[in-house]
mmCIF file of C-alpha atoms in Angstrom:
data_model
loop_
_atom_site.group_PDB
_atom_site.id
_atom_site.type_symbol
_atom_site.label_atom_id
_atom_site.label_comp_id
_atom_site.label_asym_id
_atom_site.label_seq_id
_atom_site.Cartn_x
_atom_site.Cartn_y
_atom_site.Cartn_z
ATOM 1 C CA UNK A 1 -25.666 -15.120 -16.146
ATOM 2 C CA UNK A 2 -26.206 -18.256 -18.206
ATOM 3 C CA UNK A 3 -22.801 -19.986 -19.949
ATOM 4 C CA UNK A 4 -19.163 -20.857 -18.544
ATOM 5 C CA UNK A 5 -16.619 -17.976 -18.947
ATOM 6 C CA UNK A 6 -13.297 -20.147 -19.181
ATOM 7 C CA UNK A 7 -10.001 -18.877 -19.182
ATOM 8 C CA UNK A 8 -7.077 -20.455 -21.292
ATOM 9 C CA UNK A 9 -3.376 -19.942 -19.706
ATOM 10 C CA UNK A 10 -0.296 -21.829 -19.957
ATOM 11 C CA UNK A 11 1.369 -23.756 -17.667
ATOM 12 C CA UNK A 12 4.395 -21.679 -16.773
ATOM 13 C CA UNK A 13 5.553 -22.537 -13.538
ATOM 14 C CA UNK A 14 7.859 -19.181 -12.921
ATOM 15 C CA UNK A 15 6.391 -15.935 -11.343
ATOM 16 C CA UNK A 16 4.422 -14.124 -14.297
ATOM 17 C CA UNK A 17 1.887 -11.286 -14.080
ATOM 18 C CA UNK A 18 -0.504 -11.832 -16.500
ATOM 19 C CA UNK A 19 -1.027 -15.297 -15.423
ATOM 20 C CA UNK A 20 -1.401 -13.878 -12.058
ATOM 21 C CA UNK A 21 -4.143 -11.245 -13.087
ATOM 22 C CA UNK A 22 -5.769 -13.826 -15.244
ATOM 23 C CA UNK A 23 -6.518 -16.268 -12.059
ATOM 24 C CA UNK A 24 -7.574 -13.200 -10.711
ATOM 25 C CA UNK A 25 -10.212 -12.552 -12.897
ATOM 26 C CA UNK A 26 -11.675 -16.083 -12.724
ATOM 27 C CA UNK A 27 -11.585 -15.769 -8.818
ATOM 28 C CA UNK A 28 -13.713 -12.191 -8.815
ATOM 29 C CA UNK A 29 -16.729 -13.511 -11.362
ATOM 30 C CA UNK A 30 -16.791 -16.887 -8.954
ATOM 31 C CA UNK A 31 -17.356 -14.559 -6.358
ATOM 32 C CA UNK A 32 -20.340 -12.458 -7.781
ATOM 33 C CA UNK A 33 -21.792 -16.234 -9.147
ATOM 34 C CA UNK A 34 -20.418 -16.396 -12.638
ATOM 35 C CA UNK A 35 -19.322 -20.023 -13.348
ATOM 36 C CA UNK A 36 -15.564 -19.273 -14.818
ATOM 37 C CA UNK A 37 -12.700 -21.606 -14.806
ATOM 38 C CA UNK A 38 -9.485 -21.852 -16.075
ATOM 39 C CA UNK A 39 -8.365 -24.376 -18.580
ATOM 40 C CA UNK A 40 -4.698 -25.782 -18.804
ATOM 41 C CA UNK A 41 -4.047 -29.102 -20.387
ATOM 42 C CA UNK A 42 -2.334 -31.466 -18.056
ATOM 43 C CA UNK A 43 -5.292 -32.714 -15.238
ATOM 44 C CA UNK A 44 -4.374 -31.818 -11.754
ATOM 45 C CA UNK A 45 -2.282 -28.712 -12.765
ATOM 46 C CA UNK A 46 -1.488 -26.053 -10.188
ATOM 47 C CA UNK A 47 0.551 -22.805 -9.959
ATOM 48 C CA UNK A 48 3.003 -23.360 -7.102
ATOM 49 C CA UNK A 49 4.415 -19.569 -7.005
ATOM 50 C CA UNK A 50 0.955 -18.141 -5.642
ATOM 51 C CA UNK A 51 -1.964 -19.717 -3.680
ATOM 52 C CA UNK A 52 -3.574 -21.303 -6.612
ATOM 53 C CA UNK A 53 -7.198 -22.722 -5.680
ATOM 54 C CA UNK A 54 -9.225 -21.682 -8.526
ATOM 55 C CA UNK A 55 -11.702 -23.743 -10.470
ATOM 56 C CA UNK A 56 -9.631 -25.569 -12.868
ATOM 57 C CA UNK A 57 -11.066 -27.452 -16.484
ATOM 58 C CA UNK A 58 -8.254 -29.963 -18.396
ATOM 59 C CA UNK A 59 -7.289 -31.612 -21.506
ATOM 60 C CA UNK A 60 -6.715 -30.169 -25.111
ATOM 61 C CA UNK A 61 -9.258 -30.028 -26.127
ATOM 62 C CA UNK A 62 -13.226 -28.677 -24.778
ATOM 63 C CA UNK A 63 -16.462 -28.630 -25.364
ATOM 64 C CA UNK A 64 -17.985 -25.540 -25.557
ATOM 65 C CA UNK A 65 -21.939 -24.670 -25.292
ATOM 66 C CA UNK A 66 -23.760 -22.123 -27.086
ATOM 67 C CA UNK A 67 -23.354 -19.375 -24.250
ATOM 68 C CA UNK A 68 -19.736 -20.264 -23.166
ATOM 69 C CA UNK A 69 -16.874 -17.783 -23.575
ATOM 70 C CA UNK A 70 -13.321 -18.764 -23.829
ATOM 71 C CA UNK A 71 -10.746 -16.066 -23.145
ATOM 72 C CA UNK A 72 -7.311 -15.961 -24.558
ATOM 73 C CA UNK A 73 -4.311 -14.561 -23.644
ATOM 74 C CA UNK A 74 -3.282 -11.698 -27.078
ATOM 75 C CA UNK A 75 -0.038 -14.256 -27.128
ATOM 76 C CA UNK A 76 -1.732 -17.096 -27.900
ATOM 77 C CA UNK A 77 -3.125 -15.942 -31.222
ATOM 78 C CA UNK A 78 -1.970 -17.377 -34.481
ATOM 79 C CA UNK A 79 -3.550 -17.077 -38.166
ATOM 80 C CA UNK A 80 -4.993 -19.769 -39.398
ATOM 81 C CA UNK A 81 -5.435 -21.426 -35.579
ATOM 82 C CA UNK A 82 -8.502 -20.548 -34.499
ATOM 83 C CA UNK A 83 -9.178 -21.772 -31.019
ATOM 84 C CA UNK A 84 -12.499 -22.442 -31.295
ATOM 85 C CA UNK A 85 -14.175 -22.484 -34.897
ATOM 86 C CA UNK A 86 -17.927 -20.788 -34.372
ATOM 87 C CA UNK A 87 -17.453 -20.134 -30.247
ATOM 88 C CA UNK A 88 -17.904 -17.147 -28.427
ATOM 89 C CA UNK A 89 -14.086 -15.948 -28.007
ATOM 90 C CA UNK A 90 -12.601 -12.608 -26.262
ATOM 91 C CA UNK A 91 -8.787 -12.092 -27.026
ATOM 92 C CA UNK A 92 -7.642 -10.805 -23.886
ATOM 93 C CA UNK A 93 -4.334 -8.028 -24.225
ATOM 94 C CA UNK A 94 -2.982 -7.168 -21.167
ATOM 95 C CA UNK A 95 -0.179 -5.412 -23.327
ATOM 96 C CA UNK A 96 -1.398 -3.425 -26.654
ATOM 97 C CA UNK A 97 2.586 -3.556 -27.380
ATOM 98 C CA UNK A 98 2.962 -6.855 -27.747
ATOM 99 C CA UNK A 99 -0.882 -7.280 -29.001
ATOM 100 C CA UNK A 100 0.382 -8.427 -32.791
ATOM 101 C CA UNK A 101 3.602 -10.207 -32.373
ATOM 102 C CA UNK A 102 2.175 -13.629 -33.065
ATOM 103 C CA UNK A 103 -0.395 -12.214 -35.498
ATOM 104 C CA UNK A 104 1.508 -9.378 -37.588
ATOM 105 C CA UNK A 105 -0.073 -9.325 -40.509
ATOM 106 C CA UNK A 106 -3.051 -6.385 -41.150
ATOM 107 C CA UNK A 107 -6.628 -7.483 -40.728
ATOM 108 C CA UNK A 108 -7.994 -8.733 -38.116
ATOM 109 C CA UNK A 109 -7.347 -12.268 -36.891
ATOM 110 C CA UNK A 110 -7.256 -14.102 -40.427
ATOM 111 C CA UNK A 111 -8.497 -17.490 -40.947
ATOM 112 C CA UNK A 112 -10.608 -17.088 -37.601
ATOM 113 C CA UNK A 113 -13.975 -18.582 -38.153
ATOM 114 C CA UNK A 114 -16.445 -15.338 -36.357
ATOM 115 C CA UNK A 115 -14.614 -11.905 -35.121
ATOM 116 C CA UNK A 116 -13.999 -12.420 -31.568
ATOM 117 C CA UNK A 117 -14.309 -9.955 -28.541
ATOM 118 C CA UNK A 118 -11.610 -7.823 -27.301
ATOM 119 C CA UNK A 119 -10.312 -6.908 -23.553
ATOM 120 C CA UNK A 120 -8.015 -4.966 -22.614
ATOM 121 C CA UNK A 121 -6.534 -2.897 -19.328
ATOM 122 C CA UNK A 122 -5.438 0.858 -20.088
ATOM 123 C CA UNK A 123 -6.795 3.850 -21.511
ATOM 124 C CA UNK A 124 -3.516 4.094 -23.698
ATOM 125 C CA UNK A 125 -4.720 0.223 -24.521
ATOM 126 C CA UNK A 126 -8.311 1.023 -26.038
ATOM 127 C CA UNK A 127 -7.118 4.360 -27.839
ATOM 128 C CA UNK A 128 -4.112 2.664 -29.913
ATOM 129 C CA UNK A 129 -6.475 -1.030 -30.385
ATOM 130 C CA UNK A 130 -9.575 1.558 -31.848
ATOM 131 C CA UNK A 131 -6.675 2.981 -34.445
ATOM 132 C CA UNK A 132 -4.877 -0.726 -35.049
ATOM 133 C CA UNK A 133 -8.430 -3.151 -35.536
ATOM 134 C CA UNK A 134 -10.562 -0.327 -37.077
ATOM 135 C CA UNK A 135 -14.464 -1.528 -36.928
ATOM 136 C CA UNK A 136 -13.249 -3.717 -33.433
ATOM 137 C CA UNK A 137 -14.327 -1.992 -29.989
ATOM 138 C CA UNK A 138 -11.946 -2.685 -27.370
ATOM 139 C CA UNK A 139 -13.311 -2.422 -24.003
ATOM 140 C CA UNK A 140 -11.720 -1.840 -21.149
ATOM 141 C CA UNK A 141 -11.390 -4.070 -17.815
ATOM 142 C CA UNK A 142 -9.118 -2.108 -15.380
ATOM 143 C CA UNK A 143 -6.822 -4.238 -12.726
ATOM 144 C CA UNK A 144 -7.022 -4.645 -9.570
ATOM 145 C CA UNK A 145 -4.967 -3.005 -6.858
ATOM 146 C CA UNK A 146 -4.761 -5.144 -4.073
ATOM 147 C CA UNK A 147 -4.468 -2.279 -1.332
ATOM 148 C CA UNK A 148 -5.102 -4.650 1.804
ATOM 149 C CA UNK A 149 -1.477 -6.675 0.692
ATOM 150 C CA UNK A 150 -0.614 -2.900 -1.008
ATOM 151 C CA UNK A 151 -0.470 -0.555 2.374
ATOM 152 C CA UNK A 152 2.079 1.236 4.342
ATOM 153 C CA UNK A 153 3.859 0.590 7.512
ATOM 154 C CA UNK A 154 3.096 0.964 10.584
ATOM 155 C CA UNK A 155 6.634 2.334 10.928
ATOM 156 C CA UNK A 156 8.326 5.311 9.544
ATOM 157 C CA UNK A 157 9.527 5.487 6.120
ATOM 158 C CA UNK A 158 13.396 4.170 5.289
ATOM 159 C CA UNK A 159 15.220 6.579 3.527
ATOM 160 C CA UNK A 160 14.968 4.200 0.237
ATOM 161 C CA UNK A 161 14.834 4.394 -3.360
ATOM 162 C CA UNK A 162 13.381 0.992 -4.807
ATOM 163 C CA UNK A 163 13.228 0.134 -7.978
ATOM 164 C CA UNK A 164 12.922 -3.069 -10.156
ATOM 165 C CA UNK A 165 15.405 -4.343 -12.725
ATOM 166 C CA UNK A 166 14.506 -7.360 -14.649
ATOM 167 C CA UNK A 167 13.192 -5.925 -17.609
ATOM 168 C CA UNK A 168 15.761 -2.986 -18.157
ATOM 169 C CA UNK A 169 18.776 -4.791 -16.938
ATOM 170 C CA UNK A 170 21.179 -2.484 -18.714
ATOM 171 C CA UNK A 171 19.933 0.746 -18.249
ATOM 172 C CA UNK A 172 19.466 -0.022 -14.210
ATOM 173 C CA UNK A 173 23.230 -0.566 -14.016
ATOM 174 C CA UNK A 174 23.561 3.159 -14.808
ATOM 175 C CA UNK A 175 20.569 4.284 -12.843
ATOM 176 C CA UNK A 176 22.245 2.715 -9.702
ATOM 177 C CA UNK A 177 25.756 4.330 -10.832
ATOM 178 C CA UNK A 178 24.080 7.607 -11.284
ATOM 179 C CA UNK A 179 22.565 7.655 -7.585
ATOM 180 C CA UNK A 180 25.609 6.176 -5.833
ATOM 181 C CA UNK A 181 27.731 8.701 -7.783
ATOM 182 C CA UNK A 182 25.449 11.494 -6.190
ATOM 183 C CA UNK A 183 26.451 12.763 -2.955
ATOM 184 C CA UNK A 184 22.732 13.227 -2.087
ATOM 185 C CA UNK A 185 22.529 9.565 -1.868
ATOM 186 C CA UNK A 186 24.847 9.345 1.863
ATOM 187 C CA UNK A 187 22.964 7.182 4.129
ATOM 188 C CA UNK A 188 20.218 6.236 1.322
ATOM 189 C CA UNK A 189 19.093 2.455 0.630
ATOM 190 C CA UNK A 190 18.916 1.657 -2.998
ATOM 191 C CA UNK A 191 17.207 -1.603 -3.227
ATOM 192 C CA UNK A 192 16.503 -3.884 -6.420
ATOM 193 C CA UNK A 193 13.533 -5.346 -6.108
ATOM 194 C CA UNK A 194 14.021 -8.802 -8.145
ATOM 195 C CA UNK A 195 13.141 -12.453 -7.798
ATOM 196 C CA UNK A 196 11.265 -12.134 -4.687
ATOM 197 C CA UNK A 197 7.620 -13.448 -4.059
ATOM 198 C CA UNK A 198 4.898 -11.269 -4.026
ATOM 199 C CA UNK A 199 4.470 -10.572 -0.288
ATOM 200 C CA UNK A 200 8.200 -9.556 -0.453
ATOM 201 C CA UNK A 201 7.574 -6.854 -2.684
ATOM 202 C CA UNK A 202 4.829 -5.366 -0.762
ATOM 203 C CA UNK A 203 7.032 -5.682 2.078
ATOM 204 C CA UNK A 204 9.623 -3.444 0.612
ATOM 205 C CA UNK A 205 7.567 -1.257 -0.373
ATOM 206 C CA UNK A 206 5.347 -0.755 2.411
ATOM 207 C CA UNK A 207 8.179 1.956 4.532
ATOM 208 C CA UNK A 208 10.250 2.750 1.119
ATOM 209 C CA UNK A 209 10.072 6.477 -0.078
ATOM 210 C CA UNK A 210 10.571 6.312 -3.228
ATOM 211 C CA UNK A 211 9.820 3.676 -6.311
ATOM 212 C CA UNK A 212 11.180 4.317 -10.079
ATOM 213 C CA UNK A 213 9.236 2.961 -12.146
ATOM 214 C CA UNK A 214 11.380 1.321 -14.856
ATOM 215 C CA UNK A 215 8.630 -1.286 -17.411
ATOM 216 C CA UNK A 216 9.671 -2.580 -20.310
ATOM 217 C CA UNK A 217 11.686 -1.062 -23.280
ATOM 218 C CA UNK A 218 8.791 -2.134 -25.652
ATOM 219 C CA UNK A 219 6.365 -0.688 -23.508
ATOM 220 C CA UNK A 220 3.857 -1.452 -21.092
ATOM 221 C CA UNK A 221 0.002 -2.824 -21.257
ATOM 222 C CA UNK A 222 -0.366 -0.623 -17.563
ATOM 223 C CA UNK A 223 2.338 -1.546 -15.419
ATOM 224 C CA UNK A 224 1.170 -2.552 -11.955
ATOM 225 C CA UNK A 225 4.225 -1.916 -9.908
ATOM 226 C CA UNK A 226 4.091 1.787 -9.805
ATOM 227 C CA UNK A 227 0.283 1.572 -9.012
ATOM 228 C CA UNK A 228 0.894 -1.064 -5.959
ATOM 229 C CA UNK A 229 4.130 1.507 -5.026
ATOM 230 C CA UNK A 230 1.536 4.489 -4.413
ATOM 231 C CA UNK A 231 -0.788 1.907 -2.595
ATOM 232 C CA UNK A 232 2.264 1.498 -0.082
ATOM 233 C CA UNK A 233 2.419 5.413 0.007
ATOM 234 C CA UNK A 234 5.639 5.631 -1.740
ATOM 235 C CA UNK A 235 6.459 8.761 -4.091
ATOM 236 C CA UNK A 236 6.624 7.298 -7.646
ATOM 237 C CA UNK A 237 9.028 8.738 -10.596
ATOM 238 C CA UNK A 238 9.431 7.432 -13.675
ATOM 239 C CA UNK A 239 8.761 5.939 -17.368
ATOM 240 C CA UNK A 240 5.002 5.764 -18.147
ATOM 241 C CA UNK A 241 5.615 3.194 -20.342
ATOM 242 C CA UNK A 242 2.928 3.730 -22.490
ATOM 243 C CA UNK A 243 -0.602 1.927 -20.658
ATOM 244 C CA UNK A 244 0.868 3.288 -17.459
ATOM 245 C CA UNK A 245 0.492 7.069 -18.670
ATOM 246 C CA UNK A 246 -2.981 7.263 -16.745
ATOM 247 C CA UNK A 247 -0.906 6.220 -13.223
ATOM 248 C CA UNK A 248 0.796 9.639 -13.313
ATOM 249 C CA UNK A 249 -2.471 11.625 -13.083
ATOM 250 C CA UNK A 250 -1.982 10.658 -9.360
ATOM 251 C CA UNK A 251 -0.930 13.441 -6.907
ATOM 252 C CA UNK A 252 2.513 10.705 -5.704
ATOM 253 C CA UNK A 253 3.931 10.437 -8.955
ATOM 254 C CA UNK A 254 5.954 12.378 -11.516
ATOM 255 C CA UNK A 255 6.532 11.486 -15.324
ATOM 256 C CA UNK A 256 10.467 11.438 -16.539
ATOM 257 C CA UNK A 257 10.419 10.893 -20.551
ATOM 258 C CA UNK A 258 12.009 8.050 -21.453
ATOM 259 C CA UNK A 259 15.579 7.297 -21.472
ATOM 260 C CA UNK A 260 16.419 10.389 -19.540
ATOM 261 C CA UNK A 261 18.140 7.983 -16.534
ATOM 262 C CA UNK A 262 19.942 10.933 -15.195
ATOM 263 C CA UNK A 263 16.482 13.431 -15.225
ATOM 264 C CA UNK A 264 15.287 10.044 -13.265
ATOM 265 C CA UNK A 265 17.773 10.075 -10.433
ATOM 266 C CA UNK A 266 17.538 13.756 -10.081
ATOM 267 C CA UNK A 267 13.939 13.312 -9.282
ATOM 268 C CA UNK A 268 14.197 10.139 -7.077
ATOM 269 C CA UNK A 269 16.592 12.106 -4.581
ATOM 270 C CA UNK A 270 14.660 15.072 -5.165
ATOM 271 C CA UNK A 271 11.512 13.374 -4.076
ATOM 272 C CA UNK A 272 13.584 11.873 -0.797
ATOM 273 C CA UNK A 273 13.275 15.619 1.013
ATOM 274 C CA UNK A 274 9.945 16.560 -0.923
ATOM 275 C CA UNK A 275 7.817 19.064 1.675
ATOM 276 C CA UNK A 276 4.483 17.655 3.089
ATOM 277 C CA UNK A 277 4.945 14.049 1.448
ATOM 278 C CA UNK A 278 3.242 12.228 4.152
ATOM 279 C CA UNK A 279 -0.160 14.168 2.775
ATOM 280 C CA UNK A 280 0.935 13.464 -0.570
ATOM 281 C CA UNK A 281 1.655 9.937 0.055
ATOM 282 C CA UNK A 282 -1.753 9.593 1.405
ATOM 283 C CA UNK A 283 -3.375 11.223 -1.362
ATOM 284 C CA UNK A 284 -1.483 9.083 -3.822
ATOM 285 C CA UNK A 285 -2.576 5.575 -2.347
ATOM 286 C CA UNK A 286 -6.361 7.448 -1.760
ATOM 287 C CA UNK A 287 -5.765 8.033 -5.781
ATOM 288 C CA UNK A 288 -5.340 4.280 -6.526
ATOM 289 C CA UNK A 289 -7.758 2.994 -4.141
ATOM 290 C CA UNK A 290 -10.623 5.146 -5.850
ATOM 291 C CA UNK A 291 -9.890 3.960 -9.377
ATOM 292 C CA UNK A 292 -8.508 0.137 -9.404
ATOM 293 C CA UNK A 293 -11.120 -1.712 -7.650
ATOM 294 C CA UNK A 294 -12.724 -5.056 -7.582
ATOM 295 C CA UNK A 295 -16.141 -3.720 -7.742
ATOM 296 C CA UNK A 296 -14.671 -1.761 -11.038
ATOM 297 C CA UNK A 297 -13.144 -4.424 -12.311
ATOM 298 C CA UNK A 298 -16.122 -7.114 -12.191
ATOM 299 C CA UNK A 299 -18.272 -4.871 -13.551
ATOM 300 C CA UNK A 300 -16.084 -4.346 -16.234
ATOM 301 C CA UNK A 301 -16.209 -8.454 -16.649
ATOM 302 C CA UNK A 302 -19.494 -8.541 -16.676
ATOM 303 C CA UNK A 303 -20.050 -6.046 -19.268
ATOM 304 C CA UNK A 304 -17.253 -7.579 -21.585
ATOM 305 C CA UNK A 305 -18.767 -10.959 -21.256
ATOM 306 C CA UNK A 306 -22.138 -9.409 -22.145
ATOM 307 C CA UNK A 307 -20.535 -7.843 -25.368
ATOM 308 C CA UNK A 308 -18.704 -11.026 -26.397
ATOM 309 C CA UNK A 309 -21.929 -13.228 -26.311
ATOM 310 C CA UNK A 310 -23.951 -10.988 -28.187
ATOM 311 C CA UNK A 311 -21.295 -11.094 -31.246
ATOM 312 C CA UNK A 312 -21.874 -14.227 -33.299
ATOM 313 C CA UNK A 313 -20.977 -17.552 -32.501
ATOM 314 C CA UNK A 314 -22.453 -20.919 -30.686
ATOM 315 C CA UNK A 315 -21.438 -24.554 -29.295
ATOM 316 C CA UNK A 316 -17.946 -25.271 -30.333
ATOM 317 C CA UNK A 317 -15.136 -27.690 -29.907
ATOM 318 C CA UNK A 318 -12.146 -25.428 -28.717
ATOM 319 C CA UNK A 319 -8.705 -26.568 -28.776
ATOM 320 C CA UNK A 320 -6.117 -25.116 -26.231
ATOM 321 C CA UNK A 321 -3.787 -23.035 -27.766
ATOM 322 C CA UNK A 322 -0.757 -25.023 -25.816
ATOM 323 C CA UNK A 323 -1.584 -27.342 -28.802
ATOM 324 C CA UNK A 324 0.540 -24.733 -31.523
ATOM 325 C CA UNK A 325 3.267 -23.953 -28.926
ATOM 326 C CA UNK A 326 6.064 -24.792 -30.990
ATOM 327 C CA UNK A 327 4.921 -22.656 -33.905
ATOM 328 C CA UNK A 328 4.246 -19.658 -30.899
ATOM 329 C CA UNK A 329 7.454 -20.026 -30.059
ATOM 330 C CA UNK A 330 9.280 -19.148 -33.472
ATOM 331 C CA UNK A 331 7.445 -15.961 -32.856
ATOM 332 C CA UNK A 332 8.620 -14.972 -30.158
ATOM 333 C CA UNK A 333 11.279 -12.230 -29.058
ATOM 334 C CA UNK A 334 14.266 -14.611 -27.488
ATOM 335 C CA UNK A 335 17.182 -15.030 -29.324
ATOM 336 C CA UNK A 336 18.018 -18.762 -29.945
ATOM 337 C CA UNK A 337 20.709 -19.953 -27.776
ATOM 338 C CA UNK A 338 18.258 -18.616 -25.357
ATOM 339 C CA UNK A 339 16.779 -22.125 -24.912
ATOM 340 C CA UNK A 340 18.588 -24.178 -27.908
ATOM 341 C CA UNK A 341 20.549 -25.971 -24.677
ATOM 342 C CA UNK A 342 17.486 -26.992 -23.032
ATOM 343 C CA UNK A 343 14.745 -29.134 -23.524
ATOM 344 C CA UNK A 344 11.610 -28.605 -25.750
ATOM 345 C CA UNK A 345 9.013 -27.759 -22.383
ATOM 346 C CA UNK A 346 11.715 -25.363 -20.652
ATOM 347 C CA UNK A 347 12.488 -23.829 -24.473
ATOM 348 C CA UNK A 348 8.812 -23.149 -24.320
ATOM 349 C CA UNK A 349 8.278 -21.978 -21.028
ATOM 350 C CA UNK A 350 11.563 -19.524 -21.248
ATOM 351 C CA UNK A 351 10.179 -18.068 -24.197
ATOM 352 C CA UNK A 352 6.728 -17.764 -22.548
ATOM 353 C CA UNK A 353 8.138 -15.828 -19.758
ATOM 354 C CA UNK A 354 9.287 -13.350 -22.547
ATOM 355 C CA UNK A 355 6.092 -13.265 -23.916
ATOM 356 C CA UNK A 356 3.324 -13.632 -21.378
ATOM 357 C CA UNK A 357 4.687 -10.853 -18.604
ATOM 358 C CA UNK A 358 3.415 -7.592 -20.191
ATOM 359 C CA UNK A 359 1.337 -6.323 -17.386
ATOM 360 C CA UNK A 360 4.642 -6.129 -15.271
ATOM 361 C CA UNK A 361 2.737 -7.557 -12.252
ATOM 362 C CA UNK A 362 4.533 -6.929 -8.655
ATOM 363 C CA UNK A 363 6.201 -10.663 -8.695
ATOM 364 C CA UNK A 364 9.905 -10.507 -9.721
#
């Protein structure tokens, strides 16, 4: 495959999931041969919160050849800022949700120079982008469960509901009030998984029993916790969140419509004493290892990247999208005093954090 595939992300230093998944990606086409980097402005930059080693590109601004592809993150669109007049661009959404908050108005991508390509990871993902960009065809790149780090135990199950908080702060107050409050819950753990690295996570979950799956109140692009929870054998209950409807065609997990927190403790204790679960635990994480795998996913890539260079477009100067922050930011969903008592870089990154962790990944 002739042409750089380069990957534009920001340079958030706090644990965020689609940053995470996007290194990803650049690390599974160097590994089948595809020459993909990232790109983030300041030279030298690394992620400290994971093992960041991948190919890295820096500066503003970049020259672009005739068969390079630069790949955005859906939150880094603007009208009237295109990226990289007459390239060869993909917007990639790893949450449909959130696909138009920096680019609300109808049409696609306005003041963009040629119609770029579009990625994105769910079923639920392609069906709503076919209805919102009509004449656009999304196509889909599925994550990656990592079921190696993913896995259970060697040791038996803890009697443990898990679930994770951060993006449904409120509501998990009254989740935990609901199980303590039920005398099923004696002698139960129930653990909030949040702010711990991602090893930690799979730790927990590799002997808990149960996981709720909680996402975000605007919805999810898939929601990787509840998939990486069945790769550790737990039973799995809760919101679908939208993208993560598909994860509840697994055999380990059970759907609660949304907002029904007391339907959703019910089931979590219910699931604690559920007959034969070590075969259904098994068959859960069998479930996930089947569908989310590298081989699936770089395949995927290579299609997408196929797709994207055939559109229109050539050599291009391409400007990194870091370079509108300040106008991103009015856009985005954080109420002022949020970051009006900080500096400009942390206003920007606190905002980002709002903005950029849509595919819910497993670091909290």
């Amino acid at each position: 495959m002739t042409g750089r595939v380069i990957y534009a992300s920001f340079e958030f230093q706090f644990p965020l999931g689609g940053i995470r998944v996007l290194n990803q990606q650049v690390s599974l086409l160097r590994a089948v041969g595809v020459e993909a980097f990232r790109w983030t402005p300041t030279p030298g930059f690394r992620y400290t919160w994971f093992d960041d080693d991948v190919p890295t590109l820096s500066g503003m601004t970049l020259d672009l050849g005739p068969e390079d592809v630069l790949v955005l993150h859906e939150v880094s669109v603007l009208p009237d800022h295109d990226p990289a007049p007459g390239g060869h661009k993909v917007i990639y959404s790893q949450g449909h949700y959130v696909n138009f908050l920096t680019c609300p108005d109808p049409g696609p991508y306005p003041g963009w120079s040629v119609r770029p390509a579009l990625w994105t990871i769910s079923k639920a993902g392609v069906d709503m982008f076919r209805r919102a960009l009509p004449g656009f065809e999304p196509h889909l790149v599925p994550n990656v469960i990592d079921t190696e780090l993913f896995r259970p135990a060697p040791t038996e199950r803890v009697r443990r509901i898990a679930w994770m908080s951060r993006k449904r702060p409120i509501e998990s107050t009254l989740l935990r009030r609901l199980l303590h409050a039920d005398p099923r819950s004696q002698g139960v753990d129930l653990h909030d998984i949040h702010a711990v690295p991602h090893e930690e996570v799979a730790r927990v979950l590799s002997d808990t029993s149960v996981f709720i799956a909680l996402g975000a109140p605007e919805g999810e692009g898939f929601g990787l916790p509840p998939a990486e929870a069945m790769a550790s054998g737990c039973l799995v209950t809760g919101y679908a969140g939208g993208g993560g409807a598909e994860l509840f065609d697994s055999p380990s997990a059970w759907r609660i419509p949304e907002l029904e927190t007391d339907r959703l403790a019910d089931k979590a204790l219910e699931l604690l004493d559920l007959p034969g679960q070590d075969e259904v635990r098994q068959a859960g994480r069998q479930w996930v290892a089947d569908r989310y795998t590298t081989q699936a996913a770089v395949e995927a890539q290579i299609e997408g990247i196929r797709k994207a260079r055939a559109l229109p477009g050539g050599a291009a100067l391409a400007t990194h999208p870091a370079a509108w922050m300040e106008e991103l930011v009015t856009r985005f969903p954080v109420p002022p005093e949020t970051y009006a008592r900080v500096e400009p870089p942390a206003a920007s990154q606190r905002s980002g954090e709002a903005l950029l962790d849509r595919s819910d990944g497993a670091t909290r």
